[in-house]
PDB file of C-alpha atoms in Angstrom:
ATOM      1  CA  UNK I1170       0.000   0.000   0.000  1.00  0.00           C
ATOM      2  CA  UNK I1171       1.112   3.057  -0.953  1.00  0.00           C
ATOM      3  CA  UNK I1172       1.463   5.352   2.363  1.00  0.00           C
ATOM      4  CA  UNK I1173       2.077   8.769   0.703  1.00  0.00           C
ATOM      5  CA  UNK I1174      -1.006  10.717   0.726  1.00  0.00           C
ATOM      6  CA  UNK I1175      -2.961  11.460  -2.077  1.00  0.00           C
ATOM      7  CA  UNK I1176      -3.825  15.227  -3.442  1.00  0.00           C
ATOM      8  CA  UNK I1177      -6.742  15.165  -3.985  1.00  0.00           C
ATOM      9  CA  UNK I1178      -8.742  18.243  -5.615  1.00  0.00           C
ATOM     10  CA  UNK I1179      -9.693  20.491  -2.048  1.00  0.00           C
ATOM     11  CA  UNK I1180      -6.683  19.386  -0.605  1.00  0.00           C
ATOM     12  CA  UNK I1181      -4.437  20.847  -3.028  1.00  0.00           C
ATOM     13  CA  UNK I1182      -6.731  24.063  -3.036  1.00  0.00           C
ATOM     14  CA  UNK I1183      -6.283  24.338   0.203  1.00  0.00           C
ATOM     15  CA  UNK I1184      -2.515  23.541   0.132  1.00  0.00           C
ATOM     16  CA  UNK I1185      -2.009  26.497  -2.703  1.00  0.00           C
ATOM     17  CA  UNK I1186      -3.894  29.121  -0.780  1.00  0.00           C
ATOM     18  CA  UNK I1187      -2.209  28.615   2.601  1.00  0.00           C
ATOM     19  CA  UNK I1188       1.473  28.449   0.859  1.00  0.00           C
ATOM     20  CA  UNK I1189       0.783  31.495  -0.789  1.00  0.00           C
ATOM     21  CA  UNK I1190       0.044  33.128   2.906  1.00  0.00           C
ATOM     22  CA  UNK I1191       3.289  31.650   4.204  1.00  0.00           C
ATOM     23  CA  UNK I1192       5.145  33.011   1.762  1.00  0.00           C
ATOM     24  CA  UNK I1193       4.152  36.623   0.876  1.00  0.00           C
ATOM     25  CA  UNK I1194       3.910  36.877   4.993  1.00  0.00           C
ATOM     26  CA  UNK I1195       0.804  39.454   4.547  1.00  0.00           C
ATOM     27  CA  UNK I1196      -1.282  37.491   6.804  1.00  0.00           C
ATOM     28  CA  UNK I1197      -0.165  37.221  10.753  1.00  0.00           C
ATOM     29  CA  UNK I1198      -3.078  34.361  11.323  1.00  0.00           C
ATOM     30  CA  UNK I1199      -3.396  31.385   9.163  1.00  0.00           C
ATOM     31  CA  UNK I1200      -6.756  28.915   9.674  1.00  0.00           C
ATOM     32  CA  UNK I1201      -6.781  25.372   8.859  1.00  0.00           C
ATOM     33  CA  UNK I1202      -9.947  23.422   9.633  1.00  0.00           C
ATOM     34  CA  UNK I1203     -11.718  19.911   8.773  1.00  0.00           C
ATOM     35  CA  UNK I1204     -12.458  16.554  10.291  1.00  0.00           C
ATOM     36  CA  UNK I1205     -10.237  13.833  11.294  1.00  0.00           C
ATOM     37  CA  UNK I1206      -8.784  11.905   8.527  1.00  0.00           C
ATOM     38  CA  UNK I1207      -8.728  14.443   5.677  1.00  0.00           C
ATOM     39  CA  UNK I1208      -4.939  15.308   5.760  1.00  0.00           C
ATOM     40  CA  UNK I1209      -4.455  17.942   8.018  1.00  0.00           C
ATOM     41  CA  UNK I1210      -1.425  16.762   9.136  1.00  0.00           C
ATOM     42  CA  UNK I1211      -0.350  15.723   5.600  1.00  0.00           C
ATOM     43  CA  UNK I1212      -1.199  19.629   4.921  1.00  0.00           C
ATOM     44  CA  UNK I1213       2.011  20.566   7.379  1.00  0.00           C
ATOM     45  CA  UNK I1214       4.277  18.076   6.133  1.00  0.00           C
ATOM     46  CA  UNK I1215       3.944  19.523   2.694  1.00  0.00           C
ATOM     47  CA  UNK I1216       4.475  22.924   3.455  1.00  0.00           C
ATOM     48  CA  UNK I1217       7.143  22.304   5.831  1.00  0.00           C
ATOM     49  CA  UNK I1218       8.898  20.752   2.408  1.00  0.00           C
ATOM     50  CA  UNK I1219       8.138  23.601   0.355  1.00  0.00           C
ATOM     51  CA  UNK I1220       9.357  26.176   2.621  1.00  0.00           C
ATOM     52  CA  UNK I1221      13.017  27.588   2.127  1.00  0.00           C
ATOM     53  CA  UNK I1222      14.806  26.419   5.550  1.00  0.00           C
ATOM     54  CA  UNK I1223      17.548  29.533   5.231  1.00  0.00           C
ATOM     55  CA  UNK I1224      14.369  32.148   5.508  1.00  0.00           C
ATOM     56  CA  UNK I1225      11.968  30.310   8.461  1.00  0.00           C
ATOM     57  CA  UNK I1226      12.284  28.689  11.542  1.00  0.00           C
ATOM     58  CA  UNK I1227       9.212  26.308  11.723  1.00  0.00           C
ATOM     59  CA  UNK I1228       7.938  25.271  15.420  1.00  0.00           C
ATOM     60  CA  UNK I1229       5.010  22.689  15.099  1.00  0.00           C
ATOM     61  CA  UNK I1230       3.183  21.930  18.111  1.00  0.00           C
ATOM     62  CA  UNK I1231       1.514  18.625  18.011  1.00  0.00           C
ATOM     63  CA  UNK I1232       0.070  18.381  21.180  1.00  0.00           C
ATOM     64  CA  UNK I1233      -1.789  22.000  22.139  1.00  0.00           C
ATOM     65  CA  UNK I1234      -4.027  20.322  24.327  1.00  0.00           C
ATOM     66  CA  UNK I1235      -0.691  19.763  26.737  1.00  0.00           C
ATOM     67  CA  UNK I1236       1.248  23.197  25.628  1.00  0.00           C
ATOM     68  CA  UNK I1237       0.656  26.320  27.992  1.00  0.00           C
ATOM     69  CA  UNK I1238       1.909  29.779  27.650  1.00  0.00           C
ATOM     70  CA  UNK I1239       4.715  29.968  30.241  1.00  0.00           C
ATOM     71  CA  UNK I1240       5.887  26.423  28.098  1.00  0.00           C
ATOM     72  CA  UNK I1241       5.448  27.848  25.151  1.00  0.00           C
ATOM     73  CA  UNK I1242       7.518  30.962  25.303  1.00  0.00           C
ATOM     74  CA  UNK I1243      10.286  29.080  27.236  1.00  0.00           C
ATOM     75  CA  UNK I1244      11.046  26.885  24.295  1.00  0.00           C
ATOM     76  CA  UNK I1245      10.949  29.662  21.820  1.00  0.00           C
ATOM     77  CA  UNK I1246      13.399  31.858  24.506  1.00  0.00           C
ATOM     78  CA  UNK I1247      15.874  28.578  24.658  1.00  0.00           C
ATOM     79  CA  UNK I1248      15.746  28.452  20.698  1.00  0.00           C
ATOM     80  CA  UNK I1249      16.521  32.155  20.080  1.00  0.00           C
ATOM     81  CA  UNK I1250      18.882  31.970  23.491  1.00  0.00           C
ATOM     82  CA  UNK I1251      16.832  34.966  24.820  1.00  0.00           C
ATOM     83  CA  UNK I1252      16.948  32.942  28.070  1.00  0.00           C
ATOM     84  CA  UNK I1253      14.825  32.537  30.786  1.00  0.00           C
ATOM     85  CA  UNK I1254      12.655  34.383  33.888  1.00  0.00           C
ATOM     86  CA  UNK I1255      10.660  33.044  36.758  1.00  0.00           C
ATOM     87  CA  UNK I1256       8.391  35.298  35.786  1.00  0.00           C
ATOM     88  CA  UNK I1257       6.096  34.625  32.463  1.00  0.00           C
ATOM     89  CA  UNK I1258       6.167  38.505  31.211  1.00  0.00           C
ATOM     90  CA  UNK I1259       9.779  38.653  31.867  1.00  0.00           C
ATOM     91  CA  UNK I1260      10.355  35.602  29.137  1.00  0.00           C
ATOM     92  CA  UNK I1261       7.774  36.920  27.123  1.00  0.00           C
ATOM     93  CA  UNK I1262       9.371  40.198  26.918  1.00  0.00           C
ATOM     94  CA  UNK I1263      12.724  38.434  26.272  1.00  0.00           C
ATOM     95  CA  UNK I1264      11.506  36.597  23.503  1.00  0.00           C
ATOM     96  CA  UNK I1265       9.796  39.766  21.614  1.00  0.00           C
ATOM     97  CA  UNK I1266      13.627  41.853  21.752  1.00  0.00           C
ATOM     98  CA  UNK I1267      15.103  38.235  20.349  1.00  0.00           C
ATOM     99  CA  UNK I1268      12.524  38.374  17.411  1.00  0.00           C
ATOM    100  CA  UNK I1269      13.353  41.718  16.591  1.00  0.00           C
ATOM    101  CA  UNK I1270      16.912  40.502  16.395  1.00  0.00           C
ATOM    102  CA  UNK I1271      16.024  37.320  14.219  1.00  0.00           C
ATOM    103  CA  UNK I1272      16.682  37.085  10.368  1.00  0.00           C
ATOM    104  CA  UNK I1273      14.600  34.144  10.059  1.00  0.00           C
ATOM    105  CA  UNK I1274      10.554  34.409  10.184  1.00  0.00           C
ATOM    106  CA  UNK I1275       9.101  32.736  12.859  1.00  0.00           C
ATOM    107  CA  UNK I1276       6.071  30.009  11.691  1.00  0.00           C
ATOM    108  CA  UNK I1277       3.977  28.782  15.140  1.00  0.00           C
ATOM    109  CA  UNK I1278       2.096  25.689  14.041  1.00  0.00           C
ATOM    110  CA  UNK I1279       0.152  24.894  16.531  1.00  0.00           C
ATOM    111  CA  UNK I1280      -2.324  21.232  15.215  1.00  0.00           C
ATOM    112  CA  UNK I1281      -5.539  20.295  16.904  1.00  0.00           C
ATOM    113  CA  UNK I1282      -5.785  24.182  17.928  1.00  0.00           C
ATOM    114  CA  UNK I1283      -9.101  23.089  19.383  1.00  0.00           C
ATOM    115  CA  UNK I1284      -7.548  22.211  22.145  1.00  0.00           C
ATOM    116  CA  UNK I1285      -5.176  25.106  22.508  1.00  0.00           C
ATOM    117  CA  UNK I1286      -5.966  27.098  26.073  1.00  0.00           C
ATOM    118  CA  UNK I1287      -6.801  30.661  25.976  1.00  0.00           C
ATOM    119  CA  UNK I1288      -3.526  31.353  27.942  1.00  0.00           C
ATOM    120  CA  UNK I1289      -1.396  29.825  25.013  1.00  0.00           C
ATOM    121  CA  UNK I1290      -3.229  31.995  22.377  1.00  0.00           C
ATOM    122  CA  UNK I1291      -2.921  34.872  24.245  1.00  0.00           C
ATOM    123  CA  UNK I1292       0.850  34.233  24.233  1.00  0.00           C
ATOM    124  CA  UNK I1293       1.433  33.349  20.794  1.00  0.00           C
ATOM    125  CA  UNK I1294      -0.925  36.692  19.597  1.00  0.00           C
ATOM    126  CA  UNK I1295       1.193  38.708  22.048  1.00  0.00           C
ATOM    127  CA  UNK I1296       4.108  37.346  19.550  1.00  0.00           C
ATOM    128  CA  UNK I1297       2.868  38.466  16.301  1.00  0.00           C
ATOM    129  CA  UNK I1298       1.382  42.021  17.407  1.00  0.00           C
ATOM    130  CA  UNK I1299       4.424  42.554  19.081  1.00  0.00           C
ATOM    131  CA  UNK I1300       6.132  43.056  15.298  1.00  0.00           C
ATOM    132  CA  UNK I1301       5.095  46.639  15.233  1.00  0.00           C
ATOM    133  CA  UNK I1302       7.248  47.097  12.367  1.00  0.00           C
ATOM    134  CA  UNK I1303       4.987  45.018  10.447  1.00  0.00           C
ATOM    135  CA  UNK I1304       7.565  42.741   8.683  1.00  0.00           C
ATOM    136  CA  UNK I1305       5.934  39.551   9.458  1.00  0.00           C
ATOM    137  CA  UNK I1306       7.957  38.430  11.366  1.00  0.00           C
ATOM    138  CA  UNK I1307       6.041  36.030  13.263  1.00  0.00           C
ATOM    139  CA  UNK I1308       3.155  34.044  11.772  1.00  0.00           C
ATOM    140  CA  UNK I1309       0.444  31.837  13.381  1.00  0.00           C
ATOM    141  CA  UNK I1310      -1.365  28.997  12.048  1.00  0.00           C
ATOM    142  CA  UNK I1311      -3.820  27.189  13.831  1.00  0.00           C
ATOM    143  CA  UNK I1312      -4.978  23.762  12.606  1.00  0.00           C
ATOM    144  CA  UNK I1313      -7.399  21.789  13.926  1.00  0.00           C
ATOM    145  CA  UNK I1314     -11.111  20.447  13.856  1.00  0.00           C
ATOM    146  CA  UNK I1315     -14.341  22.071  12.498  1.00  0.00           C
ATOM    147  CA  UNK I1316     -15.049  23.601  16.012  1.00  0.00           C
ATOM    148  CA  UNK I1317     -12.104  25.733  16.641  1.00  0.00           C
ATOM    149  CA  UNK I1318     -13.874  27.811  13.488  1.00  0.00           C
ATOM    150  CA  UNK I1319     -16.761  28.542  16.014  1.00  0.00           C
ATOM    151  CA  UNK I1320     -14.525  28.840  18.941  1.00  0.00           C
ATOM    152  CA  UNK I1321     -12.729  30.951  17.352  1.00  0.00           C
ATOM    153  CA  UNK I1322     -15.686  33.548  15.955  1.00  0.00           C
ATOM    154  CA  UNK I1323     -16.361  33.578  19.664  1.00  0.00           C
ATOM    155  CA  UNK I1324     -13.720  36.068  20.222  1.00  0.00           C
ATOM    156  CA  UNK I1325     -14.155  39.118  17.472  1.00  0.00           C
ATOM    157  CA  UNK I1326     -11.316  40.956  18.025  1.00  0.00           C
ATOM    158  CA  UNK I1327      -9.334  37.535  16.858  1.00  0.00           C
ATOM    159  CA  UNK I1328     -11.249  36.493  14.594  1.00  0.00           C
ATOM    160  CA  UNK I1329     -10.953  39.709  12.104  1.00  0.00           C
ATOM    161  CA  UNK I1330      -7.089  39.491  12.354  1.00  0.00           C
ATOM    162  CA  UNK I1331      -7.594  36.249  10.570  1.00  0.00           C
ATOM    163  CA  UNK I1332      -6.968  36.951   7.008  1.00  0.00           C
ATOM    164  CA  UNK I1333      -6.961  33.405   5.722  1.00  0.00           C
ATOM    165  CA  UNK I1334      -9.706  30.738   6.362  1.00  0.00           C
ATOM    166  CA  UNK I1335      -9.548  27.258   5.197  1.00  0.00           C
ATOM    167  CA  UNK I1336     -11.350  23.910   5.994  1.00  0.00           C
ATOM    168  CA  UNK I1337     -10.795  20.720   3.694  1.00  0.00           C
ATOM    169  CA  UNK I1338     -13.776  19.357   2.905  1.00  0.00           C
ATOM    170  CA  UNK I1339     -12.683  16.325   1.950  1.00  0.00           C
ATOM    171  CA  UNK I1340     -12.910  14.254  -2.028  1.00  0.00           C
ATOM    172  CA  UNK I1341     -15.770  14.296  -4.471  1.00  0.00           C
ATOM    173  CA  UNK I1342     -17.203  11.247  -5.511  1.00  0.00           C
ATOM    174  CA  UNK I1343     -15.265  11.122  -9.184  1.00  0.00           C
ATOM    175  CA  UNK I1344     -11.763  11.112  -6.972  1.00  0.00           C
ATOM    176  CA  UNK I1345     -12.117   7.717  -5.401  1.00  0.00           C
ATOM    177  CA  UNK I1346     -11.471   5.938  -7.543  1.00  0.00           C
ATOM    178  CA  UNK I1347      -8.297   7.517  -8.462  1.00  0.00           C
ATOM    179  CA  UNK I1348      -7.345   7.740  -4.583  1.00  0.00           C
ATOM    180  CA  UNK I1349      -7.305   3.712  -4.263  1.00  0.00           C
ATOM    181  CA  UNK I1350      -5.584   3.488  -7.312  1.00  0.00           C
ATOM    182  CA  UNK I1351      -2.784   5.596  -5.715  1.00  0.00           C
ATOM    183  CA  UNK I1352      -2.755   3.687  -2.592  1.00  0.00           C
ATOM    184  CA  UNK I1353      -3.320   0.153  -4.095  1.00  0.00           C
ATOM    185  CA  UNK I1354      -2.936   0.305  -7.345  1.00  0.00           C
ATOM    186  CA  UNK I1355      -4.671   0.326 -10.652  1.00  0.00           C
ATOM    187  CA  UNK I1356      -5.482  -3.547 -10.986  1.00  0.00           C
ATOM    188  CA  UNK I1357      -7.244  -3.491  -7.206  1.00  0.00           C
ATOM    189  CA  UNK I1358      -9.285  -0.620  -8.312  1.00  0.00           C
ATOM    190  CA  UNK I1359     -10.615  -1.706 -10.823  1.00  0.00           C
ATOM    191  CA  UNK I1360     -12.136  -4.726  -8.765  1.00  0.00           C
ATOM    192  CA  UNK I1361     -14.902  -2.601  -7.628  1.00  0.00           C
ATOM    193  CA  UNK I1362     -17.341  -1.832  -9.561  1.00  0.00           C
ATOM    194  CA  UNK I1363     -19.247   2.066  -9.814  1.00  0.00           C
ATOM    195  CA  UNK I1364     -21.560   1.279  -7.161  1.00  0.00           C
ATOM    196  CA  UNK I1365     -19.342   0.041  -4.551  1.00  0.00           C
ATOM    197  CA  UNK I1366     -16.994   3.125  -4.960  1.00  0.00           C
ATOM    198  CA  UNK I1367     -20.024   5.292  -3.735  1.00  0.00           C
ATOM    199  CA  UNK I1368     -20.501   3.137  -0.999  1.00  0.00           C
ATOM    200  CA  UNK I1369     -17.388   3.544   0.146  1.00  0.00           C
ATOM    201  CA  UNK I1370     -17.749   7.253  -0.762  1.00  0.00           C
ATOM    202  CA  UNK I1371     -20.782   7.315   1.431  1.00  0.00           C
ATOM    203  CA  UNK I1372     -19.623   5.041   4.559  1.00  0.00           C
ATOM    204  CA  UNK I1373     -16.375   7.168   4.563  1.00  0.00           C
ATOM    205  CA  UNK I1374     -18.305  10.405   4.397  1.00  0.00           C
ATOM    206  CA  UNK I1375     -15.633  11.599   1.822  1.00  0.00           C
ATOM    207  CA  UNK I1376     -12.801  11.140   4.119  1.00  0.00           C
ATOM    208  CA  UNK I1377      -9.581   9.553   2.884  1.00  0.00           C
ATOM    209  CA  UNK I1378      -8.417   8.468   6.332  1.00  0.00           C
ATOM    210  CA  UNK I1379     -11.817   7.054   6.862  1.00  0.00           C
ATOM    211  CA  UNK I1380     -11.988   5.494   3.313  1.00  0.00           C
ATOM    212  CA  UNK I1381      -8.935   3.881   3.206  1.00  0.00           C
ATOM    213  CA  UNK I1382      -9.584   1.252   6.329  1.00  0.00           C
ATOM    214  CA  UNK I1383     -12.501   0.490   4.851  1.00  0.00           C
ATOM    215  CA  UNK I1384     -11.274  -0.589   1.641  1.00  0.00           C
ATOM    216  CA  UNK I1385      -8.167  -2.597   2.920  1.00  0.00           C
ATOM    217  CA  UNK I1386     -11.573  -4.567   4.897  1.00  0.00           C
ATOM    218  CA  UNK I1387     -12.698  -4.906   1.302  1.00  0.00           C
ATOM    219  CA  UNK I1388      -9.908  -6.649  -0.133  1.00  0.00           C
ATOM    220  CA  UNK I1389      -8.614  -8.612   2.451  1.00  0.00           C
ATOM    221  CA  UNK I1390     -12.165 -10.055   2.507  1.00  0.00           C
ATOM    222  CA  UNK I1391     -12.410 -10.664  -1.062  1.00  0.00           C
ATOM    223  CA  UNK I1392      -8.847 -11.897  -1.807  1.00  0.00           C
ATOM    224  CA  UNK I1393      -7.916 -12.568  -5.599  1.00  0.00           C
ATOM    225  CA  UNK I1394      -8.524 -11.051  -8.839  1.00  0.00           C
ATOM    226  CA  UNK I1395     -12.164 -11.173  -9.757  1.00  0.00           C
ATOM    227  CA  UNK I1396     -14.238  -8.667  -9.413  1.00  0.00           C
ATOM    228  CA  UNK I1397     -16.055  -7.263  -6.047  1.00  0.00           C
ATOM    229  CA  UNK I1398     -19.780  -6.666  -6.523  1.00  0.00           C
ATOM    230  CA  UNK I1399     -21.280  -3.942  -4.400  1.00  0.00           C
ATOM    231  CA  UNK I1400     -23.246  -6.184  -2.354  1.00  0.00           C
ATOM    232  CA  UNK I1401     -20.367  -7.353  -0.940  1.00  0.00           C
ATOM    233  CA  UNK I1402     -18.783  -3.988  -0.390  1.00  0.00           C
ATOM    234  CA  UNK I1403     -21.578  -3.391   1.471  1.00  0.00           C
ATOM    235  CA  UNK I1404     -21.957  -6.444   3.861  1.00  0.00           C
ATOM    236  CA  UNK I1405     -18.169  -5.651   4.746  1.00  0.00           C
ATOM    237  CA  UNK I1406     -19.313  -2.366   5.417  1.00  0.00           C
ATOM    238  CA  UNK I1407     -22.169  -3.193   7.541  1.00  0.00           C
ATOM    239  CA  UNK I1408     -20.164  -5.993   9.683  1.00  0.00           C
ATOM    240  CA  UNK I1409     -17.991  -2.755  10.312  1.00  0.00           C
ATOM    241  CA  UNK I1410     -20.278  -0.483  11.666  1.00  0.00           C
ATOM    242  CA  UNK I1411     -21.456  -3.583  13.550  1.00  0.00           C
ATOM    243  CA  UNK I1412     -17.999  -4.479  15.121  1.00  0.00           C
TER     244      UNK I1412
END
């Protein structure tokens, strides 16, 4: 099976536009929303490939839920060697005079935002409007699930300062076939016939990493060459919901 991910059509859209933010640095606040399984984390791989290492410093964050402020701007003050305070707006204020010193533009990726604390955002916005120059010097992007949209709109004076505003939505019907093909080839694709692509369009909701499970239960239960009929996509489909 082939593990790298597939582009498929929002995906790349989505990829393009937030580049393009990245790297004309116009936009302090980047957005990146949608629902588990439709590449979100594939997203920041990718850019962090594009992006020219001799002009930014990426720091991805996988785990916001666990990441507070005070944590936060310590690991940014050890990696500019601004050093260290007991107190928070010390550090804080340490870190801003580093940036100003930094040739490099700082990128905070911060995935499943959703669970990012108020404290931490606080911090990381005190980072970019600190930049009163206006050269970009620090960017945000906050990835995560459908809800941090809402949670976000919750706070206004935020929410306006975010320029670019993304979800991936996830394939079309007329790409699934082409994403098993990528992932196990063209000879297994073809095994299923129109009708029991859409019902694993339908059971996966769209959703590649949703989609792709289900149709390694497919094969494995129809083993061989011949072709799968859609009743049987479907009662491996069912005994999955079941299970």
């Amino acid at each position: 099976m082939n593990k790298q991910p597939f582009l498929y059509r929002d995906f790349d859209r989505v990829r393009r536009v937030v580049l393009a933010a990245l790297q004309q640095a116009d936009e302090p606040y980047v957005l990146v929303t949608g629902e588990t399984g439709t590449g979100k984390t594939a997203l920041l791989r990718d850019l962090k490939a594009e992006l020219d290492r001799s002009r930014y410093r990426i720091f991805y964050f996988q785990e916001a839920q666990r990441l507070g402020a005070p944590g936060l701007v310590r690991l940014l003050a050890q990696s500019l060697r601004a050093g260290t305070s007991m107190y928070h707006a010390v550090s804080l204020d340490r870190v801003v005079q580093a940036l100003g010193e930094e040739s490099h533009r700082m990128l905070l990726w911060f995935d499943e935002a959703h669970n990012l604390s108020t404290e931490t955002l606080t911090a990381a916005r005190a980072l970019v409007e600190s930049d009163l120059d206006g050269q970009g010097r620090v960017q945000v992007m906050l990835v995560g699930l459908p809800r941090l949209r809402s949670d976000l709109q919750a706070q206004p004076h935020l929410w306006r300062r975010i320029g670019v505003r993304e979800e991936i939505l996830g394939l079309q019907l007329d790409e699934v076939g082409t994403l098993l093909e990528h992932h196990f080839g063209s000879a297994m694709q073809k095994r299923l016939c129109d009708r029991g692509l859409a019902a694993l369009f339908e059971h996966g909701k769209g959703t590649p990493g949703l989609m792709l499970p289900l149709a390694k239960r497919v094969f494995a239960a129809a083993p061989g060459k011949t072709k799968i009929e859609h009743e049987q996509v479907e009662d491996v489909l069912r005994r999955w919901n079941l299970a």
